[in-house]
PDB file of C-alpha atoms in Angstrom:
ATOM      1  CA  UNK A 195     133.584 -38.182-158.134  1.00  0.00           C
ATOM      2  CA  UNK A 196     131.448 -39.422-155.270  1.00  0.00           C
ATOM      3  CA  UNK A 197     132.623 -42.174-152.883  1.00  0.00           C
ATOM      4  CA  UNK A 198     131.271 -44.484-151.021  1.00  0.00           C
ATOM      5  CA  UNK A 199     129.941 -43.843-147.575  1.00  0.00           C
ATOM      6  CA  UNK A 200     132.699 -45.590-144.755  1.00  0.00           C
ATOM      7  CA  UNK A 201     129.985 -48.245-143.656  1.00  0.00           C
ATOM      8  CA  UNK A 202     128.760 -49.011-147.322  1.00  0.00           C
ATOM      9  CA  UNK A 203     133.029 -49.774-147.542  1.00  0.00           C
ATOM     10  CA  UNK A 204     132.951 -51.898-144.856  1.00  0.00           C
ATOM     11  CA  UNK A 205     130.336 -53.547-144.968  1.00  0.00           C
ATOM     12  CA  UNK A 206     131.806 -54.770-148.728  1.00  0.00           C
ATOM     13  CA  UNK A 207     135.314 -55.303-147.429  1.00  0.00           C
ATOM     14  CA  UNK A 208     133.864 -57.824-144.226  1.00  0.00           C
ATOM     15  CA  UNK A 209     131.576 -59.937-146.523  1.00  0.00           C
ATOM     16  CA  UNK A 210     132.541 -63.675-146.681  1.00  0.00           C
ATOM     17  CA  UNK A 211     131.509 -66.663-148.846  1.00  0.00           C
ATOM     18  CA  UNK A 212     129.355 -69.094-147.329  1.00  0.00           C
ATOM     19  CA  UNK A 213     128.431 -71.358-149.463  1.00  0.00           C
ATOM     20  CA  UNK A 214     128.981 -71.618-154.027  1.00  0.00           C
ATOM     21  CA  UNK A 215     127.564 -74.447-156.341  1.00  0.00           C
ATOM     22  CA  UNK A 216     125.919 -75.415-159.209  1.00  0.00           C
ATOM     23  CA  UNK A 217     122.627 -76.769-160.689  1.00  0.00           C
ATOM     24  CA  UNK A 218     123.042 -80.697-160.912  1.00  0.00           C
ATOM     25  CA  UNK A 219     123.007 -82.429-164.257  1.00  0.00           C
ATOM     26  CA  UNK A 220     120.804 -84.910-162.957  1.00  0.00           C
ATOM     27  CA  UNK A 221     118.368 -82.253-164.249  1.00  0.00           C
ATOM     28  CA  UNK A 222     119.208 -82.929-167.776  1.00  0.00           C
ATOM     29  CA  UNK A 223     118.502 -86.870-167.860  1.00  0.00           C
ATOM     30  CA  UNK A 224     115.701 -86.035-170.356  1.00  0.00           C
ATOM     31  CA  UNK A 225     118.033 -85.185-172.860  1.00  0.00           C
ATOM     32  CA  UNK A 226     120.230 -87.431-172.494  1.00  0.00           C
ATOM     33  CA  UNK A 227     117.082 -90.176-172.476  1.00  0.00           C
ATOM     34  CA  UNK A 228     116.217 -88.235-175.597  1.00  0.00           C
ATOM     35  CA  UNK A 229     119.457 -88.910-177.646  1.00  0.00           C
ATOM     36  CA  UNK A 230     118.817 -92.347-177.159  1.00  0.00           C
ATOM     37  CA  UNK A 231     115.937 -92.225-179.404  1.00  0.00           C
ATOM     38  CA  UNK A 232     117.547 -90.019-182.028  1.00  0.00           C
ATOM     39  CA  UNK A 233     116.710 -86.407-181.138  1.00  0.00           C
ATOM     40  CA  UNK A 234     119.794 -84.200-181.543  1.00  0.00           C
ATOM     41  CA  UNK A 235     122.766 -84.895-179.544  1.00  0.00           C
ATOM     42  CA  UNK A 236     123.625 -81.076-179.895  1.00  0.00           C
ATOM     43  CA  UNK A 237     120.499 -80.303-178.218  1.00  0.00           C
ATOM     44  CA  UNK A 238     121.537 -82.416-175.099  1.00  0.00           C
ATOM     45  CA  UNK A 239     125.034 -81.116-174.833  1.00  0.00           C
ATOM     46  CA  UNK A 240     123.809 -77.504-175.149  1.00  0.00           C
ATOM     47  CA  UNK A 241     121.889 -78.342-172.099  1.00  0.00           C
ATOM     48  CA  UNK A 242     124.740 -79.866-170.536  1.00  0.00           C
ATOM     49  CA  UNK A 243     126.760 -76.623-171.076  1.00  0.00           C
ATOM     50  CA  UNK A 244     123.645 -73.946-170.144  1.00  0.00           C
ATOM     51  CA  UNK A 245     124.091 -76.347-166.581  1.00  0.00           C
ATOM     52  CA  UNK A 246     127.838 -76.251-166.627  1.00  0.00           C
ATOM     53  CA  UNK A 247     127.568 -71.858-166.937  1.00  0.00           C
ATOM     54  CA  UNK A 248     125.338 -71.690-164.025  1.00  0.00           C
ATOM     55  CA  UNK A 249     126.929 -70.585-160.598  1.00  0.00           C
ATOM     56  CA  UNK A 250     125.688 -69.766-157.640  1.00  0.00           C
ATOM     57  CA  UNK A 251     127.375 -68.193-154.383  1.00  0.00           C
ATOM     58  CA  UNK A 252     126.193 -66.976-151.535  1.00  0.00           C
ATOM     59  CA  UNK A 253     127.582 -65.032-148.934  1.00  0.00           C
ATOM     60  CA  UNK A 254     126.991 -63.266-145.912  1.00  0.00           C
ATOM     61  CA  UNK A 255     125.269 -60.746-147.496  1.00  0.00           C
ATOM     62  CA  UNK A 256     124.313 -61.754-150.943  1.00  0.00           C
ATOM     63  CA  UNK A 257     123.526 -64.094-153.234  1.00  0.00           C
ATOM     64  CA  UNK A 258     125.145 -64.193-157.131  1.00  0.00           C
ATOM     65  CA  UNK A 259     123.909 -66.458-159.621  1.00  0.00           C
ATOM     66  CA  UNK A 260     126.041 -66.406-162.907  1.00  0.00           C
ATOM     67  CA  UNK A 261     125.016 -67.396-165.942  1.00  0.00           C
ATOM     68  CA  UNK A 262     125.961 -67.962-169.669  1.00  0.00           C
ATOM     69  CA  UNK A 263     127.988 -70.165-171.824  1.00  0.00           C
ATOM     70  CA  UNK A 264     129.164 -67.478-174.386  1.00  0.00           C
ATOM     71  CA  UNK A 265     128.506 -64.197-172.903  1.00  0.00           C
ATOM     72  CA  UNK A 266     128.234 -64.182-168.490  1.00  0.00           C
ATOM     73  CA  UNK A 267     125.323 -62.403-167.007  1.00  0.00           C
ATOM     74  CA  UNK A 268     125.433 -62.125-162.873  1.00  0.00           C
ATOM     75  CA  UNK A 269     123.015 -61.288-160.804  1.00  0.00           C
ATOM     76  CA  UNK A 270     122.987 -60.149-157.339  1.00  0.00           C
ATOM     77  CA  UNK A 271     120.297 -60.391-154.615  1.00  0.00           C
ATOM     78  CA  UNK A 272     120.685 -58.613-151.023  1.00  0.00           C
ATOM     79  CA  UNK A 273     119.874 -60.970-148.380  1.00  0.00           C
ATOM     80  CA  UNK A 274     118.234 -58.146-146.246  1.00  0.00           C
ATOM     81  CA  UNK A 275     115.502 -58.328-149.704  1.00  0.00           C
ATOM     82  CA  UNK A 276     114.643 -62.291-149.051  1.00  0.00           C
ATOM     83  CA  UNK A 277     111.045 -62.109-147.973  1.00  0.00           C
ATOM     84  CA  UNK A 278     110.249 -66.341-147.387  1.00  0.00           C
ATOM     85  CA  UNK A 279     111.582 -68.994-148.781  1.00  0.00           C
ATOM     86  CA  UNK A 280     110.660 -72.592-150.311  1.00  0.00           C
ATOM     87  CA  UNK A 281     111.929 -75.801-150.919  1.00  0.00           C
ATOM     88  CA  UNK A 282     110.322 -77.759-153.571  1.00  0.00           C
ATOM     89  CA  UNK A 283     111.803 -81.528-154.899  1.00  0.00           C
ATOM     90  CA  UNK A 284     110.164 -83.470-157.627  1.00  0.00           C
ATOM     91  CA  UNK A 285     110.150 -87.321-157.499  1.00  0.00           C
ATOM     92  CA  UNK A 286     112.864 -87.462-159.833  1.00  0.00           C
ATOM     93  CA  UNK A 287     114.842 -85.045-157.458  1.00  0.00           C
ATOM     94  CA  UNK A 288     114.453 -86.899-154.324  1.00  0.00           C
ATOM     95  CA  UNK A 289     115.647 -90.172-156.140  1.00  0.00           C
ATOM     96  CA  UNK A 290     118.983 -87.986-156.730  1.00  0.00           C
ATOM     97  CA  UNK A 291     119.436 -86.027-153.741  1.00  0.00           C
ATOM     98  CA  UNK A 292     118.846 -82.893-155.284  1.00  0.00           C
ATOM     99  CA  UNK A 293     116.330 -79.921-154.994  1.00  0.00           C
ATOM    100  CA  UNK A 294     115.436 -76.175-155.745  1.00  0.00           C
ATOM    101  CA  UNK A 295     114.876 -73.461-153.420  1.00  0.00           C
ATOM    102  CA  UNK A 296     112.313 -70.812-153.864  1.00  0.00           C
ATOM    103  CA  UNK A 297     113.289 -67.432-152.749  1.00  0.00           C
ATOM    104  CA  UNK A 298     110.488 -64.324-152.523  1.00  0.00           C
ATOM    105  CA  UNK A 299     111.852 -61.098-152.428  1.00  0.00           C
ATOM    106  CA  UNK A 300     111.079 -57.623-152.262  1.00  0.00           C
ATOM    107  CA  UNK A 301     114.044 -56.712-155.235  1.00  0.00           C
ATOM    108  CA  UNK A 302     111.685 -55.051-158.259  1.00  0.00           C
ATOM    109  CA  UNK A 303     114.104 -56.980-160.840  1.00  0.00           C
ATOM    110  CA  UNK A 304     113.934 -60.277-159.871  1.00  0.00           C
ATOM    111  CA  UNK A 305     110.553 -60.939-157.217  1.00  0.00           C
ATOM    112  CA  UNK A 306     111.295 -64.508-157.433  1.00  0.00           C
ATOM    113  CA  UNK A 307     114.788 -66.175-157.567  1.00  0.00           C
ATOM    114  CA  UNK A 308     115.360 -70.080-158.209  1.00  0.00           C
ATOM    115  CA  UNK A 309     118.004 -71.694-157.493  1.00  0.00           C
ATOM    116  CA  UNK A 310     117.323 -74.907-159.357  1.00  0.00           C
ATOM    117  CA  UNK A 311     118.485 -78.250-159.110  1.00  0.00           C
ATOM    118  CA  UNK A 312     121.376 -78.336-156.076  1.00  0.00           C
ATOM    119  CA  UNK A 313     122.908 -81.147-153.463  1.00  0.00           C
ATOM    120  CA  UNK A 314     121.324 -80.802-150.553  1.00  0.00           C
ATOM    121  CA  UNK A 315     118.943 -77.612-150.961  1.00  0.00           C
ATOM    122  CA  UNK A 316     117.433 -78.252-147.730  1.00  0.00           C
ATOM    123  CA  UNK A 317     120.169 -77.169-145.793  1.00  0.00           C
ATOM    124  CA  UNK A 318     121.158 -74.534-148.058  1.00  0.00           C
ATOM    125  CA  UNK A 319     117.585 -72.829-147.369  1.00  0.00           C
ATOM    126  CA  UNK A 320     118.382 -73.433-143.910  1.00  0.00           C
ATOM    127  CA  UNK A 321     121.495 -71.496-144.241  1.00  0.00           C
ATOM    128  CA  UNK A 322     119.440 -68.861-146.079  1.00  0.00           C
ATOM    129  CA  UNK A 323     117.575 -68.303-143.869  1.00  0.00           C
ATOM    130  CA  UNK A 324     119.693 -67.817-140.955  1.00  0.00           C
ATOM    131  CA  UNK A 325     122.051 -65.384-143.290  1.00  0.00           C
ATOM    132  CA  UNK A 326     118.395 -63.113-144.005  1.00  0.00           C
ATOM    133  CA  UNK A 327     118.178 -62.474-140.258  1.00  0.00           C
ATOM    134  CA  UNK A 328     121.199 -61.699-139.789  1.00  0.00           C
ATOM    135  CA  UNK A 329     121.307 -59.444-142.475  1.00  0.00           C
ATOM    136  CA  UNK A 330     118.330 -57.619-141.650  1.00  0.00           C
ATOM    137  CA  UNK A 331     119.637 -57.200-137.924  1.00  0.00           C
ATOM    138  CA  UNK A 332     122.648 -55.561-139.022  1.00  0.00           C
ATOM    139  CA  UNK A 333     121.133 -53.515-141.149  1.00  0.00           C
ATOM    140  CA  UNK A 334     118.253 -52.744-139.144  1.00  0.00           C
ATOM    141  CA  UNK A 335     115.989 -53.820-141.720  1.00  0.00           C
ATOM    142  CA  UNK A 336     112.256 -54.952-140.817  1.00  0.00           C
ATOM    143  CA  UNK A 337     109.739 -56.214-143.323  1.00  0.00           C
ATOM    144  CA  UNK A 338     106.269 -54.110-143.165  1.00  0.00           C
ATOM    145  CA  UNK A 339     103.500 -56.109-145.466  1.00  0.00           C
ATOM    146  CA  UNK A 340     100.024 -53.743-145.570  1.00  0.00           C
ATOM    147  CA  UNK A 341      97.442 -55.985-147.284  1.00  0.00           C
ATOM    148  CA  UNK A 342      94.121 -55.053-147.635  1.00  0.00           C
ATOM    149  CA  UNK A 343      92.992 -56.372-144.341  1.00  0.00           C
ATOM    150  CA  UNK A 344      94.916 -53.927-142.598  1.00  0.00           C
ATOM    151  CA  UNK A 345      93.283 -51.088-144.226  1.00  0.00           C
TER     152      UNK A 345
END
């Protein structure tokens, strides 16, 4: 059985939550306008649900998004892996004080990570960022991009 190196174990053991929540339902007004003229009520509260089973948390070295309303599916992404990040807000977003931020990463599973529809997103990429620098320091992690002017 093969363990853990000591400083893969601490690492682990010292990370702390910095900040969990949720996509907004504000994001499922559309549905809800829709029941009003007769499309499936089941439809909208499906939605309302899908929203519900969507966590995010991040921490000092990660972020998890969880997902599912019958069967949970969680995702992690290392900070150290965050190669830029966006904030995008629709109309409709800014009228609710919500937005999503856009993360780029160098992860082969997931090169793009959303995290859709969140109270004040701003700051939170704010906070991302910060937490990706810090990662990459202590892991003495540097990003290298070769592009084809380079060559």
């Amino acid at each position: 059985m093969m363990s853990e190196p000591e400083s893969e174990r601490s690492s682990a053991i010292d990370e702390h939550d910095v900040w969990s929540g949720s996509p907004s339902q504000w994001q499922n007004i559309g549905a809800w306008v829709a029941c009003i003229a007769l499309v499936p009520i089941p439809w909208a509260l499906w939605r309302a649900l899908v929203t519900r089973g969507t966590r995010y948390a991040l921490t000092d070295q990660r972020l998890k998004v969880t997902r599912g309303v019958f069967n949970r599916v969680t995702d992690d992404l290392e900070l150290y892996r965050v190669k830029d990040t966006h904030f995008q807000q629709t109309f409709w977003q800014r009228m609710v004080g919500i937005g999503d931020i856009v993360l780029s990463t160098s992860d082969t599973t997931t090169p793009t990570v959303v995290v859709a529809d969140i109270k004040d997103a701003e700051r939170v990429r704010e906070r991302v960022r910060g937490l990706v620098e810090q990662r990459r320091d202590a892991k003495h992690v540097r990003e290298l991009d070769v592009g084809h002017q380079a060559i």
